[in-house]
Amino acid sequence: MTLTIRPRRLRRTDTLRQMVRETTLDTADLIAPLFIVEGRDIEKPIGSMPGQAQLSVDRLDREIDSMRELGIPAVLLFGIPAHKDAQGSGAWDEAGPVPQAIAAIKRRAPDTVIVADVCLCEYTDHGHCGVLAGPGQGDVLNDPTLELLARASLAYAKAGADIIAPSAMMDGQVAAIRAGLDAAGYSDTPILAYAAKFASAFYGPFREAAESTPQFGDRRTYQMDPANGREALHEVALDVAQGADMLMVKPAGAYLDIIRAVRERYTLPLAAYQVSGEYAMIKAAAANGWIDERRAVLESLTAIKRAGADMIITYYAKQAAAWLR
Ligand code: PBG
């Protein structure tokens, strides 16, 4: 046998494999989502997301301390208000859970980067990401929602958010938020655009976590069709033109081709969101003894990075950081 080319030569030892490794995962790449619930002394586990809990602001310190200790640089905040209404007015309440959490985290850990998710679905009684034409009327109105998203963004910027991340998938939301922030003197606050966000079954557990299940219909008139890759690039182009500072593809695992395509065509920093369903699937398989949790998580995160993401939003941030050191 005269095989001259043998790729196995470079796989013989751990050190050799390390030398030729193309992608490395780093704790500095990770962003940890947090669910902030209105009220006091609340730490309510989320059934469909083992290891995750809704936290009230007064219970945040320990969580923030442990993230800092692990070297996680950033958190992504979602709010769960005590009261919801048709407009989602809790989203721009300056005394709401997210602005309060921002202030508390800034006091405790001034260097932690705070990303504020901006959407109405956690705050509307109907659970949609924008306002409706009338009670129970399915059409989500685009342009009237823009002003509300801008208002919510301003409330979070004022509270001290480092990055504003609009996830409602309304057309023109980046431009509307940019204009609102600039007019109020927040021209230095960057926008991380959920540029290509797909209408995904993998958001199921999140809706329990954020209490944001639509009361009727679904999100397919505003979130993207999972079948569309070219349209994702169109969405990204629009957000770049509207002034996005950073881009996001969501979900991550089933959309690695989109991450790669965006990476190849755009120079802006790119985040990918390993969403609730991706987390829940690994957790469930691991709980059954069907999968090695640590290896599966590190492999999935490495694959997202290999596809081209600079940053990864993941509910596994803390566990992955612990495994990485
Ligand atoms: C809000 C929002 C959602 C997620 C992030 N922001 C839910 C949705 O669009 O239905 C999902 C995140 C996850 O599943 O982890 N619009």
XYZ file of C-alpha atoms and ligand atoms in Angstrom:
341
model
C 0.000 0.000 0.000
C 1.516 3.320 -1.044
C -0.828 5.915 0.362
C 1.091 9.172 0.430
C -1.653 11.407 1.708
C -2.826 10.422 5.186
C -4.819 13.079 7.082
C -4.748 10.828 10.143
C -1.084 11.784 10.682
C -2.207 15.061 12.199
C -4.806 13.459 14.463
C -2.453 11.204 16.387
C -2.171 13.116 19.649
C -4.030 15.739 21.596
C -1.249 18.264 21.072
C -1.100 17.681 17.347
C -4.869 18.034 17.061
C -4.687 21.254 19.041
C -1.960 22.638 16.756
C -4.084 22.209 13.636
C -7.423 23.211 15.194
C -9.072 25.888 13.051
C -11.765 27.135 15.418
C -11.543 27.856 19.109
C -14.360 28.666 21.415
C -13.706 31.383 23.962
C -15.744 32.441 26.988
C -15.340 36.009 25.710
C -17.619 35.063 22.775
C -20.591 34.219 24.990
C -23.692 36.229 25.861
C -26.039 34.913 28.556
C -29.784 35.607 28.354
C -31.642 36.470 31.578
C -35.370 36.627 32.290
C -36.216 39.460 34.663
C -39.593 39.186 36.353
C -41.368 42.027 38.120
C -41.707 41.546 41.870
C -39.486 40.693 44.815
C -37.676 37.614 46.012
C -38.602 35.538 42.967
C -36.513 32.742 41.509
C -38.959 30.701 39.459
C -37.478 27.747 37.553
C -38.525 27.423 33.905
C -39.831 23.882 33.396
C -38.938 23.561 29.731
C -35.447 25.002 30.263
C -33.822 23.062 33.124
C -31.235 25.207 34.906
C -32.859 28.508 33.833
C -35.135 30.628 36.018
C -37.075 33.862 36.001
C -35.350 36.195 38.469
C -36.557 39.332 40.197
C -34.161 42.284 40.257
C -33.296 41.787 43.952
C -32.119 38.242 43.142
C -29.758 39.276 40.340
C -26.565 39.955 42.288
C -25.578 36.321 42.773
C -26.195 35.518 39.126
C -24.173 38.518 37.946
C -21.343 37.698 40.358
C -21.112 34.141 39.082
C -21.075 35.304 35.458
C -18.317 37.755 36.204
C -16.383 35.096 38.061
C -16.680 32.806 35.019
C -15.564 35.569 32.634
C -18.836 35.953 30.711
C -18.687 39.465 29.246
C -22.326 40.149 28.404
C -25.957 39.484 29.283
C -29.130 39.810 27.186
C -32.163 40.954 29.161
C -35.812 40.000 28.702
C -38.531 41.438 30.937
C -41.696 39.833 32.252
C -44.060 42.525 33.548
C -46.783 42.050 36.169
C -49.390 43.584 33.859
C -49.865 43.346 30.126
C -52.042 45.435 27.811
C -52.893 45.700 24.122
C -50.112 48.219 23.407
C -47.420 46.538 25.480
C -46.900 49.747 27.442
C -44.822 47.939 30.062
C -42.061 47.787 27.461
C -41.240 51.491 27.887
C -42.037 51.793 31.598
C -38.891 53.373 33.044
C -39.626 51.606 36.347
C -40.210 48.239 34.617
C -38.169 45.096 35.230
C -35.604 45.671 32.464
C -34.641 49.294 33.311
C -34.425 48.288 36.982
C -32.273 45.283 36.141
C -29.987 47.430 33.985
C -29.429 49.842 36.867
C -28.821 46.997 39.318
C -26.311 45.242 37.049
C -24.486 48.519 36.357
C -24.102 49.068 40.107
C -22.888 45.531 40.749
C -20.702 44.948 37.676
C -20.071 48.143 35.705
C -17.962 46.289 33.108
C -20.602 43.717 32.192
C -22.035 44.567 28.784
C -25.815 44.814 28.992
C -27.785 44.016 25.847
C -31.482 44.902 26.072
C -33.837 42.883 23.872
C -36.522 45.159 22.426
C -39.863 43.597 21.557
C -43.488 43.940 22.621
C -44.483 40.250 22.852
C -43.648 39.920 26.556
C -45.700 43.041 27.275
C -48.807 42.662 25.105
C -51.874 40.801 26.405
C -52.252 39.149 22.978
C -48.593 38.033 22.870
C -47.741 39.440 19.443
C -44.603 41.490 18.798
C -46.509 44.607 17.671
C -49.867 46.311 17.997
C -52.996 44.947 16.330
C -55.580 46.624 14.132
C -58.226 45.890 16.782
C -58.940 43.490 19.678
C -58.407 39.947 18.445
C -57.629 41.178 14.937
C -54.736 39.216 13.639
C -52.879 41.699 11.544
C -49.853 43.127 13.327
C -49.492 46.779 12.301
C -45.987 47.636 11.211
C -45.613 51.416 11.258
C -47.559 52.155 14.479
C -45.344 49.569 16.213
C -42.123 51.347 15.194
C -42.680 54.302 17.469
C -43.356 51.994 20.417
C -40.157 50.042 19.799
C -38.251 53.329 19.666
C -39.821 54.359 22.966
C -38.853 51.084 24.633
C -35.305 51.366 23.270
C -34.957 54.849 24.686
C -36.140 53.696 28.124
C -33.411 51.011 28.150
C -30.708 53.344 26.827
C -31.592 55.877 29.515
C -31.342 53.179 32.164
C -27.795 52.454 30.944
C -28.095 49.622 28.426
C -24.879 49.233 26.421
C -26.535 47.714 23.337
C -30.117 47.807 22.036
C -31.290 44.614 20.301
C -34.625 44.871 18.466
C -36.212 41.439 17.844
C -39.751 42.311 16.719
C -39.046 41.861 12.970
C -41.000 44.967 11.997
C -39.820 46.551 8.750
C -37.819 49.714 9.423
C -37.308 49.050 13.127
C -33.573 49.730 13.106
C -34.007 53.124 11.427
C -36.851 54.098 13.773
C -34.866 53.135 16.866
C -31.691 54.831 15.595
C -33.628 58.060 14.969
C -35.275 57.889 18.398
C -31.991 57.289 20.203
C -30.150 60.012 18.276
C -32.866 62.608 18.866
C -32.630 61.993 22.613
C -28.845 62.233 22.730
C -28.028 58.520 22.662
C -26.141 58.497 19.396
C -23.369 56.428 21.031
C -25.641 53.497 21.900
C -25.148 50.706 19.344
C -27.874 48.544 17.798
C -27.546 44.791 17.502
C -30.120 43.929 14.836
C -31.937 40.607 14.932
C -31.523 40.900 11.183
C -32.448 37.410 10.065
C -34.906 35.994 12.573
C -36.905 33.002 11.438
C -40.413 31.908 12.492
C -39.065 28.879 14.311
C -40.524 25.983 16.283
C -37.324 26.156 18.334
C -38.651 29.190 20.264
C -41.214 26.992 22.056
C -39.567 26.866 25.513
C -38.793 30.618 25.433
C -42.476 31.398 25.246
C -43.018 29.602 28.540
C -39.992 31.403 29.976
C -41.119 34.856 28.819
C -44.855 34.188 29.039
C -45.146 35.474 25.483
C -47.127 32.818 23.584
C -49.376 34.495 20.992
C -53.003 34.176 22.092
C -54.039 33.514 18.491
C -52.252 32.885 15.230
C -48.480 32.767 14.953
C -45.575 35.010 14.008
C -45.285 34.021 10.356
C -46.455 37.376 9.010
C -43.427 39.095 10.503
C -40.720 36.515 11.242
C -39.000 34.868 8.267
C -39.925 31.669 6.471
C -37.317 29.023 7.450
C -37.064 28.059 3.779
C -35.557 31.394 2.700
C -31.829 32.031 2.527
C -31.643 34.788 -0.092
C -34.331 36.739 1.727
C -32.192 36.566 4.883
C -29.460 38.451 3.010
C -32.035 41.017 1.904
C -33.104 41.515 5.545
C -29.467 41.922 6.566
C -28.852 44.466 3.787
C -31.833 46.520 4.969
C -30.647 46.542 8.578
C -27.114 47.515 7.548
C -28.527 50.376 5.472
C -30.645 51.518 8.428
C -27.563 51.801 10.631
C -27.232 48.480 12.436
C -23.897 48.237 14.267
C -23.990 44.469 14.744
C -25.964 41.679 13.114
C -27.657 38.547 14.355
C -28.911 35.299 12.865
C -31.492 33.366 14.890
C -31.860 30.441 15.566
C -28.292 29.183 15.125
C -28.027 25.403 14.817
C -30.432 24.891 11.925
C -29.245 28.086 10.184
C -25.479 27.625 9.947
C -25.659 28.245 6.189
C -27.203 31.666 6.837
C -24.485 32.515 9.374
C -21.852 31.552 6.816
C -23.508 33.546 4.016
C -23.779 36.687 6.173
C -20.183 36.278 7.369
C -18.929 36.097 3.783
C -20.776 39.190 2.594
C -20.706 41.584 5.561
C -17.978 42.991 7.713
C -20.028 43.933 10.785
C -19.732 41.860 13.964
C -22.055 38.869 13.774
C -23.937 37.177 16.594
C -25.876 33.922 16.462
C -28.574 32.902 18.936
C -28.644 29.300 20.136
C -32.304 29.484 21.121
C -34.403 27.907 23.843
C -35.402 24.823 21.833
C -31.792 24.076 20.938
C -30.941 24.249 24.660
C -33.955 22.180 25.697
C -33.185 19.400 23.209
C -29.652 18.911 24.490
C -30.856 19.107 28.110
C -33.570 16.520 27.522
C -31.288 14.081 25.708
C -28.627 14.502 28.386
C -31.156 13.961 31.186
C -32.086 10.666 29.544
C -28.472 9.608 29.295
C -28.711 9.620 25.496
C -26.012 12.195 24.841
C -22.843 13.500 26.501
C -24.003 16.991 27.474
C -20.610 18.631 27.714
C -19.363 17.311 24.394
C -22.642 18.046 22.611
C -22.746 21.634 23.894
C -19.129 22.438 23.077
C -19.530 20.833 19.649
C -22.702 22.820 18.870
C -21.107 26.102 19.990
C -17.892 25.401 18.064
C -19.953 24.663 14.939
C -21.751 28.009 15.277
C -18.401 29.751 15.515
C -16.938 27.763 12.631
C -19.910 28.858 10.503
C -18.822 32.455 11.094
C -20.386 33.865 14.268
C -18.230 36.168 16.392
C -20.573 36.035 19.367
C -22.980 33.365 20.577
C -26.052 34.013 22.672
C -26.658 30.799 24.591
C -28.453 29.562 27.710
C -25.408 27.324 28.123
C -23.109 30.334 28.675
C -22.356 29.575 32.323
C -21.877 25.838 31.889
C -19.793 26.307 28.762
C -17.604 28.914 30.505
C -17.039 26.490 33.378
C -16.145 23.676 30.977
C -13.806 25.910 28.975
C -11.543 26.748 31.859
C -39.036 38.113 21.268
C -38.059 37.026 21.252
C -38.269 35.645 21.126
C -37.023 35.044 21.286
C -36.116 36.066 21.487
N -36.761 37.280 21.421
C -39.508 34.874 20.972
C -40.206 34.875 19.703
O -39.838 35.537 18.744
O -41.246 34.199 19.668
C -36.756 33.565 21.285
C -35.518 33.151 21.990
C -35.426 31.723 22.329
O -36.213 30.861 21.897
O -34.499 31.406 23.088
N -39.690 38.384 20.085
